[in-house]
Amino acid sequence: MSIQTNQAVEYNLAPNGDFVIGNYQQKKTFSSFLSGIAGPHGIPLWVFYVNRGQGIASFGLGDKDHAMMEFEPANKAYQNVPTKGFRTLIKTLKTPQPALYEPFRRVQAGVDTKMIISLSTLTIEEVASSLGLKTRIQYFILPEEPFGALVRKVSIRNLNKTPQTLEVLDGMPIVIPSGLSNQALKETSQTVSAWARVYGLAEKTAFYRTAASIADSTEVETAETGNFFFSFRSSEEGNELLMPLVEPELIFAEDTSLDQPLGFLRQELSTFAGFQITANRFPCAMGAVQKELAPDEELTICSVFGFLPQIHLLPAVRDRVLAPGYLEKRQAKAAALHDYYADHCLTVCNDPRFTYYTRQTYLDNFLRGGFSLNLGGTGKKTPYYVFSRKHGDLERDYNYFKLAPTFYSHGNGNFRDVLQNRRCDNFFNAHLKVTNIKTFACLLQPDGFNPLIIKGTKYLLTDQAAKELALRQVAAADRARLEELLSKPFSPGAIANLITAEGIKLSTPLPDFLGLLIEKAHTWTEADFGEGYWIDHWTYLLDLIQTYLALYPEELTQLLSTDQTYTFYDSGVKILPRSKKYVLTGDGPRQTAALSVDPAKTEMIEARADFPHAVRAGKGHGEIYRTNLLGILFT
């Protein structure tokens, strides 16, 4: 058998800017991710993919502890994706013996594949000329919805000049129920499988969660949140909901390696209506359909995989998605959102490659540093960063990333990654002014160090008149519910989620209401020591200041000395003096224990109700100490 080698150069840029990789499974391995952009009023998912199998290697909500497809490092993902990732099993109903074909599973002669990467969508295609079949699969994150979901569209076209009858089984061979942590999956997978449950099959949906909390404790908590799945056959005549197949033994029978679908080969599953085991084992998420395809006819199966806080919400989500044209509109919306944000750095050049390069680079940058939205009405605009995320890709498996499952979502990030990717933001958003300078300068400590982890921004309405002004925009019957949340530190995403989930009525658009809140509120940046102090942060801060002064040179005095609202960051972690951190070893002097955690200082900081990490006078018990930027830089 002759198979094309890695030496073939099959990387190209399509006229529309898509990046195309021919025969991608034969190329050097790489890993990447979908952007996680679901829009300001959407719930993002984290979705990683590799150039093996059907692409998607893992996905979930929030962090690694809320996976629907288990997070695995890159080296394991390359090995496992063809078997444990998405699968498409096609049974050609020939006589006397049906034949099984599984696109994208194995590299083989006479089969051409390609991967198409766009800003919002991952597409893979395979053409099996000998079988007369073309398979195309698209993935995108559902935008602008109050639930997070990954959409998968599978299209199979008959390239023959004669009809073909196919039975197609498509989906995930293993699903992680909500409630199982990454550590539990890695260390006690056999044990925690006993908690796995599937509900909702009577509604032709599947809701995956644990029976209860899995913690080894005296109190057992109920489990409500769940991962969900449903699939349907899409056609011009309408959408036909498919019965979820959730018992792996139905499909693979005794082949526990999940290699060969022996059960599918032995029986038709497109009409299966029998009993399924829905407890005490890891389930699957697959749907089956049988169809005779005329020449050039196409079969399309759409699947939605996502997360919901309660099962009673699932029927409404299912019906919404099943509406004619819904997914097509959502896919177009996802593309439009990505184009909108990337076009903030639109560069028109004689060579279109440079144009697409700048858009992609800008997207990459704000996925690290965040995209600055301007919230508020026709008056003052207040910047707020969304979409940022830590580089928790499969090759950086040591990073514990977070992508907040809220409206106006953002994630955690390292100080250096966020700061270095915001250095040019003043060129793109005139409303930012000194926002970023103040954010990062106020993270410097009196000893010159700074925390590593940037968690996000918190707001607090301390002025009663400002709080009453905001609540006047809320319907009288709803004010009590919102007032409680506004009495504590809050984030715009949490406020937006509450307003949407509980149907709170506003007299002003939601973005304008949020803009009013954060304009009137005091603010601080949530941060954490993380893995340690780094030496290059100072360089990026100076870059930020120089960029600002390049645009606003007349603001030099105001920036450096007049503004007396800067604060120092207070931390319970300190650097020891040289006399304590250097030791003599057999190989000479070494620095082995440079850090010290002060328990009393840490406890004092944690006890503060607001602005917990702002340095106080009076040995930490007095008023917040405020100074100007020069005071911060030269301390």
XYZ file of C-alpha atoms in Angstrom:
635
model
C 0.000 0.000 0.000
C 1.431 3.376 -1.013
C 0.632 6.299 1.259
C 1.762 9.881 0.754
C 4.538 10.934 3.133
C 5.024 13.969 5.324
C 7.312 15.545 2.745
C 4.331 16.627 0.632
C 3.708 20.357 0.992
C -0.054 20.762 1.267
C -0.476 23.877 3.387
C -2.273 26.755 1.697
C -4.341 29.834 2.336
C -7.767 29.840 0.693
C -9.019 33.034 -1.011
C -11.391 33.678 1.919
C -8.576 33.435 4.481
C -9.193 29.864 5.642
C -6.061 27.825 6.325
C -6.178 24.459 4.543
C -4.049 21.413 5.372
C -4.200 18.587 2.849
C -3.944 15.018 4.157
C -3.628 16.527 7.605
C -3.224 13.235 9.471
C 0.078 12.619 7.682
C 1.551 15.965 8.715
C 3.579 16.785 11.803
C 1.376 16.803 14.870
C 0.021 20.061 16.251
C -2.669 21.108 18.705
C -4.870 24.186 18.763
C -8.263 25.376 20.014
C -11.478 27.028 18.969
C -11.496 30.619 20.156
C -14.109 30.207 22.875
C -15.831 33.391 21.698
C -19.592 33.041 22.144
C -20.286 36.782 22.106
C -20.908 39.095 25.082
C -24.276 37.422 25.695
C -23.154 33.846 25.155
C -21.640 31.076 27.258
C -18.240 29.907 25.964
C -16.794 26.411 25.974
C -13.142 25.434 25.836
C -12.544 23.205 22.803
C -9.152 21.756 21.838
C -8.315 19.970 18.613
C -5.387 18.165 16.967
C -4.594 17.133 13.389
C -5.478 13.516 14.019
C -8.749 11.595 13.815
C -11.797 13.840 13.695
C -9.947 16.748 15.244
C -11.638 17.520 18.552
C -9.526 16.146 21.396
C -11.353 17.518 24.447
C -13.954 20.103 25.388
C -15.940 21.297 28.342
C -17.216 24.196 30.404
C -15.133 26.505 32.548
C -12.079 24.378 33.329
C -10.626 20.861 33.201
C -12.894 19.782 36.064
C -15.998 20.272 33.928
C -15.111 18.312 30.805
C -17.555 16.575 28.486
C -14.697 14.998 26.528
C -11.818 14.342 28.917
C -8.867 16.726 28.832
C -5.671 14.960 27.821
C -2.193 16.376 27.138
C -1.113 16.647 23.519
C 0.960 13.462 23.381
C -1.957 11.356 24.631
C -4.477 13.240 22.505
C -2.580 12.347 19.329
C -2.817 8.682 20.314
C -6.398 8.574 21.577
C -8.411 10.967 19.401
C -9.021 8.462 16.565
C -10.616 6.033 19.034
C -11.983 8.078 21.946
C -12.786 11.242 20.027
C -15.737 11.772 17.703
C -16.518 8.796 15.480
C -18.534 8.345 12.284
C -19.392 4.721 11.475
C -20.870 4.094 8.021
C -22.337 0.715 7.202
C -22.870 0.238 3.485
C -25.820 -2.141 3.193
C -24.516 -4.378 0.459
C -25.302 -8.051 -0.003
C -24.429 -10.585 1.138
C -22.210 -8.880 3.746
C -22.493 -5.230 4.863
C -19.211 -3.335 4.781
C -18.020 -0.906 7.439
C -16.286 2.349 6.552
C -15.069 4.821 9.152
C -13.855 8.136 7.713
C -10.885 9.898 9.332
C -10.064 6.854 11.473
C -7.006 5.517 9.681
C -4.585 6.765 7.047
C -5.097 4.669 3.930
C -4.302 4.740 0.226
C -6.894 6.153 -2.145
C -8.411 8.421 0.504
C -7.875 12.193 0.535
C -8.467 14.316 3.619
C -8.108 17.960 4.502
C -8.539 20.218 7.510
C -9.908 23.733 7.060
C -9.294 26.219 9.862
C -11.264 29.473 9.974
C -11.660 32.072 12.715
C -14.840 30.476 14.075
C -15.077 26.988 12.590
C -13.045 23.811 12.260
C -13.865 21.701 9.186
C -12.517 18.327 8.087
C -13.234 16.519 4.822
C -12.518 13.041 3.512
C -13.121 11.690 0.011
C -13.088 7.907 -0.406
C -13.206 7.569 -4.194
C -13.369 3.780 -4.148
C -16.564 3.921 -2.067
C -17.998 6.973 -3.772
C -18.423 8.847 -0.483
C -17.440 12.314 0.688
C -17.686 13.124 4.402
C -17.556 16.687 5.703
C -17.648 17.634 9.404
C -17.884 21.127 10.871
C -17.523 22.288 14.478
C -18.402 25.650 15.999
C -19.332 27.034 19.413
C -22.951 28.140 19.669
C -22.951 31.953 20.030
C -25.187 34.383 21.897
C -27.202 31.818 23.876
C -27.651 31.444 27.666
C -26.158 27.947 27.526
C -22.797 26.701 26.294
C -22.760 24.189 23.438
C -20.547 22.714 20.734
C -22.279 22.106 17.411
C -21.189 19.296 15.096
C -22.530 18.996 11.540
C -21.789 15.794 9.605
C -22.592 15.614 5.891
C -22.149 12.457 3.792
C -22.509 12.750 0.003
C -22.933 9.937 -2.511
C -20.411 10.498 -5.310
C -21.450 7.383 -7.240
C -23.740 7.378 -10.249
C -25.931 4.769 -8.570
C -27.886 4.924 -5.282
C -26.275 3.785 -2.035
C -28.066 2.677 1.123
C -26.178 3.616 4.268
C -26.676 3.248 7.996
C -24.696 5.940 9.786
C -23.816 5.988 13.478
C -22.232 9.211 14.687
C -21.131 10.804 17.940
C -18.895 10.295 20.970
C -17.960 6.803 22.195
C -17.282 8.115 25.723
C -18.968 11.005 27.535
C -17.899 12.453 30.876
C -20.927 13.145 33.105
C -20.990 16.495 34.876
C -19.624 16.281 38.410
C -16.375 14.394 37.788
C -13.103 16.255 38.289
C -10.033 15.865 36.122
C -8.190 14.270 39.036
C -10.976 11.733 39.570
C -10.863 10.784 35.888
C -7.100 10.342 35.991
C -6.779 8.494 39.306
C -10.096 6.801 40.203
C -11.856 6.352 36.879
C -13.144 2.866 37.709
C -14.564 3.977 41.053
C -16.299 7.151 39.907
C -17.897 5.403 36.931
C -20.378 3.990 39.462
C -21.795 7.503 39.924
C -22.473 8.017 36.184
C -26.122 8.458 35.187
C -28.026 9.328 32.004
C -31.502 10.886 32.028
C -33.946 12.247 29.470
C -34.031 9.423 26.905
C -37.828 9.487 26.811
C -37.538 12.982 25.325
C -34.929 11.802 22.793
C -32.291 13.754 24.682
C -29.465 12.672 26.971
C -28.539 14.454 30.205
C -25.316 13.199 31.777
C -24.550 13.790 35.450
C -23.508 11.985 38.595
C -26.094 10.424 40.892
C -24.815 12.615 43.736
C -21.601 14.258 44.881
C -18.624 11.903 44.742
C -16.658 13.383 47.642
C -15.727 10.955 50.407
C -17.528 12.877 53.154
C -20.281 12.478 55.742
C -22.614 14.738 53.752
C -23.897 13.731 50.339
C -24.991 16.586 48.094
C -27.511 16.312 45.296
C -26.320 16.760 41.723
C -28.302 18.937 39.323
C -25.940 20.280 36.666
C -25.413 18.119 33.629
C -23.857 17.734 30.211
C -26.384 17.186 27.437
C -26.574 15.723 23.948
C -29.127 15.372 21.210
C -28.841 14.853 17.473
C -31.116 15.087 14.488
C -31.193 14.400 10.804
C -31.473 17.663 8.911
C -33.222 17.882 5.538
C -35.406 20.164 3.463
C -38.454 18.300 4.765
C -37.570 19.192 8.360
C -35.474 18.040 11.290
C -35.908 14.481 12.553
C -34.790 13.933 16.144
C -32.736 10.769 16.647
C -32.852 8.452 19.643
C -29.664 8.898 21.711
C -27.657 5.704 21.999
C -25.906 5.975 25.362
C -24.839 2.398 26.156
C -21.392 1.660 24.656
C -22.046 -2.108 24.660
C -24.814 -1.615 22.114
C -22.250 -0.332 19.657
C -18.981 -2.052 20.546
C -20.249 -5.209 22.284
C -17.312 -7.141 23.741
C -14.692 -4.903 22.088
C -13.932 -2.835 25.182
C -11.032 -1.156 23.357
C -13.698 0.711 21.318
C -11.817 -0.239 18.175
C -14.429 -2.236 16.256
C -18.185 -1.510 16.531
C -19.138 -5.188 16.728
C -22.613 -4.463 18.044
C -23.338 -2.075 15.192
C -22.145 -4.660 12.676
C -24.500 -7.280 14.119
C -27.705 -5.267 14.221
C -29.414 -2.173 12.896
C -29.302 0.636 15.431
C -31.178 3.294 13.458
C -34.467 1.739 14.592
C -33.335 0.650 18.057
C -35.968 1.276 20.732
C -34.955 -1.250 23.362
C -33.619 -1.019 26.889
C -30.340 0.785 27.543
C -28.212 0.644 30.676
C -27.936 4.235 31.900
C -26.069 3.842 35.203
C -22.787 2.721 36.733
C -20.615 3.054 33.640
C -19.289 5.778 31.396
C -21.903 6.350 28.689
C -21.629 7.345 25.046
C -23.485 9.902 22.925
C -24.381 8.659 19.467
C -27.249 8.764 17.012
C -28.046 6.459 14.090
C -29.936 6.949 10.840
C -30.486 4.859 7.717
C -30.911 6.448 4.317
C -30.769 5.566 0.626
C -28.742 8.270 -1.077
C -29.384 9.025 -4.715
C -26.407 10.109 -6.838
C -25.013 13.392 -5.480
C -27.516 13.333 -2.598
C -26.340 14.271 0.886
C -27.225 13.057 4.374
C -26.736 15.584 7.193
C -26.653 14.783 10.900
C -26.420 17.649 13.390
C -25.433 17.101 17.010
C -25.352 19.504 19.945
C -23.193 18.854 23.020
C -23.392 21.243 25.940
C -24.038 22.061 29.564
C -27.152 23.064 31.518
C -27.658 23.801 35.219
C -30.841 21.685 35.402
C -32.467 18.982 33.305
C -35.851 20.706 33.074
C -34.253 23.303 30.760
C -33.253 20.705 28.162
C -36.573 20.264 26.272
C -36.773 24.005 25.588
C -33.163 24.054 24.363
C -33.843 21.057 22.121
C -36.951 22.655 20.602
C -35.125 25.936 20.039
C -32.273 24.236 18.196
C -34.658 22.097 16.121
C -36.397 25.163 14.672
C -35.881 25.330 10.878
C -32.777 27.288 9.937
C -31.689 27.830 13.537
C -28.222 26.258 13.297
C -27.504 27.884 9.946
C -28.263 31.291 11.453
C -26.169 30.545 14.543
C -23.223 29.423 12.432
C -23.437 32.613 10.382
C -23.656 34.593 13.630
C -20.523 32.892 14.967
C -18.633 33.807 11.791
C -19.929 37.389 11.894
C -18.860 37.812 15.532
C -15.325 36.672 14.801
C -15.113 38.896 11.723
C -16.359 41.865 13.750
C -13.671 41.520 16.391
C -10.850 40.607 13.991
C -11.726 43.528 11.710
C -10.749 45.976 14.445
C -7.275 45.339 13.023
C -8.331 45.234 9.376
C -5.357 45.881 7.100
C -5.865 46.134 3.351
C -2.792 45.084 1.412
C -1.944 44.111 -2.149
C -0.983 40.707 -0.762
C -4.099 39.233 0.918
C -1.918 36.957 3.023
C -0.807 39.961 5.064
C -4.417 41.051 5.500
C -5.414 37.673 6.925
C -2.243 37.477 8.988
C -2.973 40.735 10.813
C -6.573 39.694 11.555
C -5.463 36.330 12.935
C -2.656 37.884 14.969
C -5.010 40.448 16.472
C -7.440 37.664 17.399
C -4.623 35.665 19.003
C -3.499 38.709 20.976
C -6.873 39.583 22.455
C -7.561 35.959 23.340
C -4.610 36.396 25.717
C -5.094 39.985 26.825
C -8.842 40.336 26.351
C -10.999 42.479 24.084
C -12.074 45.831 25.537
C -15.788 46.418 25.171
C -17.184 49.867 25.922
C -20.210 49.569 28.184
C -22.633 52.421 28.744
C -25.187 54.516 26.913
C -24.748 57.675 24.895
C -22.804 59.313 27.714
C -19.618 58.031 29.285
C -18.266 54.727 27.977
C -16.527 52.436 30.456
C -14.120 49.795 29.081
C -14.480 46.197 30.234
C -12.326 43.288 29.055
C -13.845 40.034 27.806
C -12.693 36.806 26.070
C -9.233 36.591 27.676
C -7.966 33.121 28.558
C -4.843 31.496 29.914
C -2.818 29.562 27.345
C -4.063 26.206 28.655
C -3.581 24.398 25.383
C -2.789 20.694 25.153
C 0.954 21.283 24.938
C 0.888 23.445 28.083
C -0.850 20.786 30.140
C 0.561 22.272 33.365
C -1.680 25.334 33.120
C -4.966 25.282 34.990
C -7.036 27.499 32.718
C -10.443 28.986 33.451
C -12.988 30.350 30.989
C -15.861 31.826 33.003
C -19.204 30.261 31.922
C -21.033 33.587 32.098
C -22.103 36.425 29.873
C -19.270 38.936 29.345
C -16.944 36.015 29.954
C -13.238 36.179 30.586
C -10.716 33.771 32.033
C -7.643 33.856 34.188
C -4.242 34.667 32.769
C -0.625 35.221 33.686
C 0.411 38.811 34.407
C 2.926 38.856 31.560
C 0.546 37.341 28.984
C -2.274 39.752 29.751
C -0.051 42.823 29.987
C 2.081 42.182 26.909
C -1.053 41.675 24.814
C -2.628 44.935 25.982
C 0.348 47.158 25.219
C -1.173 48.462 21.969
C -4.828 48.540 23.017
C -4.920 52.337 23.260
C -4.479 52.425 19.479
C -7.729 50.461 19.089
C -9.934 51.881 21.857
C -9.846 55.576 22.677
C -11.936 55.058 25.824
C -9.213 53.049 27.564
C -6.928 55.983 28.389
C -5.043 55.026 31.612
C -7.189 51.988 32.446
C -4.484 49.403 31.797
C -1.667 51.461 33.280
C -3.617 51.774 36.518
C -4.605 48.096 36.493
C -1.057 46.786 36.259
C 0.740 49.520 38.205
C -1.595 48.844 41.125
C -0.471 45.207 41.068
C 3.092 46.200 41.980
C 4.046 45.549 45.597
C 6.111 47.865 47.807
C 8.991 45.378 47.450
C 8.857 45.706 43.644
C 7.373 42.293 42.908
C 3.892 41.487 41.634
C 1.469 38.528 41.559
C 1.510 36.170 38.588
C -2.153 35.235 38.125
C -4.670 37.807 36.886
C -8.176 36.560 37.699
C -10.326 39.447 36.512
C -11.971 42.625 37.722
C -14.322 43.067 40.671
C -16.629 46.028 41.283
C -18.314 47.396 44.408
C -20.984 50.078 44.721
C -20.068 51.831 47.969
C -22.092 54.990 47.347
C -25.759 54.575 48.264
C -26.871 57.287 45.840
C -25.111 55.471 42.983
C -26.766 52.197 43.961
C -30.203 53.840 44.050
C -29.573 55.416 40.643
C -28.789 51.985 39.211
C -31.787 50.313 40.844
C -34.117 52.942 39.382
C -33.382 51.316 36.003
C -34.861 48.043 37.344
C -38.563 47.186 37.490
C -39.863 47.698 41.040
C -40.836 44.040 41.452
C -37.296 42.910 40.600
C -35.217 45.360 42.632
C -34.875 43.257 45.776
C -33.297 40.356 43.873
C -30.702 42.598 42.273
C -30.053 44.779 45.316
C -28.677 41.833 47.291
C -26.114 41.062 44.598
C -25.114 44.720 44.275
C -24.423 44.966 48.004
C -21.357 42.726 47.547
C -18.411 42.745 45.121
C -19.698 41.715 41.698
C -18.688 41.090 38.100
C -20.690 42.275 35.063
C -21.043 38.664 33.902
C -22.695 37.570 37.147
C -25.110 40.512 37.005
C -25.965 39.811 33.351
C -26.551 36.116 34.066
C -28.922 36.884 36.952
C -30.885 39.420 34.909
C -31.268 36.978 32.017
C -31.943 33.831 34.063
C -34.591 35.442 36.269
C -36.148 37.640 33.610
C -35.429 40.872 35.469
C -36.857 43.811 33.538
C -34.726 46.880 32.852
C -35.720 50.290 31.535
C -32.436 50.517 29.635
C -30.518 48.040 27.434
C -28.387 45.546 29.363
C -24.984 46.882 28.121
C -26.011 50.410 29.138
C -27.119 49.202 32.570
C -23.826 47.375 33.118
C -21.948 50.463 31.965
C -23.799 52.543 34.561
C -22.893 50.046 37.287
C -19.177 49.890 36.582
C -18.941 53.635 35.948
C -20.261 54.339 39.452
C -18.479 51.452 41.194
C -15.067 51.186 42.773
C -12.939 48.570 41.100
C -9.943 46.357 41.737
C -8.181 43.506 39.981
C -8.412 40.023 41.451
C -4.958 38.434 41.432
C -3.004 35.613 43.021
C 0.643 34.788 43.676
C 0.347 31.651 41.529
C 3.622 29.968 40.586
C 5.968 32.804 41.454
C 7.438 36.176 40.543
C 8.819 36.918 37.061
C 11.399 39.488 36.015
C 10.087 40.637 32.614
C 6.851 42.261 33.830
C 8.536 45.617 34.368
C 9.479 45.809 30.681
C 5.893 45.362 29.535
C 4.615 47.994 31.964
C 7.074 50.537 30.578
C 5.933 49.625 27.050
C 2.358 50.329 28.111
C 3.266 53.732 29.527
C 5.271 54.675 26.432
C 2.392 53.681 24.149
C -0.001 55.865 26.128
C 2.330 58.853 26.020
C 2.876 58.387 22.281
C -0.846 59.044 21.868
C -1.327 61.551 24.697
C 1.998 63.358 25.282
C 0.147 66.277 26.868
C -0.974 63.968 29.697
C 2.544 63.355 31.052
C 2.158 65.377 34.259
C -1.346 64.110 34.937
C -0.200 60.525 34.404
C 2.945 60.601 36.522
C 2.131 62.888 39.429
C -1.285 64.546 39.492
C -3.396 61.389 39.725
C -3.120 60.286 43.365
C -5.405 57.240 43.160
C -2.784 54.508 42.691
C -2.421 51.765 45.296
C 0.142 49.065 46.070
C -0.662 45.351 45.977
C -0.606 43.584 49.338
C 0.549 39.965 49.451
C 1.209 37.338 52.077
C 4.151 35.998 50.034
C 7.516 37.691 50.345
C 11.092 37.233 49.133
C 13.509 36.264 51.872
C 16.743 38.225 52.406
C 19.905 36.777 50.892
C 21.085 35.572 54.284
C 18.158 33.154 54.402
C 17.666 32.076 50.797
C 21.251 31.097 49.866
C 22.817 27.882 51.118
C 26.117 26.120 50.542
C 25.933 22.730 48.857
C 28.561 20.284 47.637
C 28.387 22.033 44.260
C 28.721 25.533 45.659
C 26.198 28.209 46.740
C 22.603 27.678 45.680
C 19.341 29.561 46.124
C 16.845 26.913 47.210
C 14.046 28.528 49.209
C 13.562 32.156 48.226
C 9.926 32.558 49.266
C 8.107 32.748 52.558
C 4.364 32.761 53.227
C 3.257 34.872 56.181
C 0.154 33.132 57.637
C -0.878 36.114 59.769
C -0.585 38.520 56.824
C -2.509 36.134 54.575
C -5.294 35.805 57.146
C -5.525 39.580 57.528
C -5.826 40.065 53.754
C -8.501 37.381 53.417
C -10.542 39.005 56.208
C -10.926 42.281 54.287
C -14.385 42.706 52.773
C -13.350 44.845 49.814
C -10.115 45.891 48.129
C -8.491 43.007 50.019
C -5.080 43.328 48.372
C -4.679 47.106 48.647
C -1.845 48.064 51.010
C -3.119 49.786 54.158
C -1.497 52.162 56.608
C -1.252 51.241 60.277
C 0.467 47.905 59.637
C -2.362 46.780 57.390
C -5.266 47.840 59.624
C -5.667 51.490 58.619
C -6.829 53.356 55.533
C -5.789 52.311 52.022
C -2.495 53.956 51.119
C -2.735 55.953 47.890
C -0.002 57.539 45.806
C 0.780 58.561 42.213
C 2.371 56.565 39.396
C 5.830 57.933 40.172
C 5.427 56.674 43.717
C 4.649 53.206 42.372
C 7.494 53.131 39.847
C 10.244 54.455 42.121
C 9.421 52.620 45.338
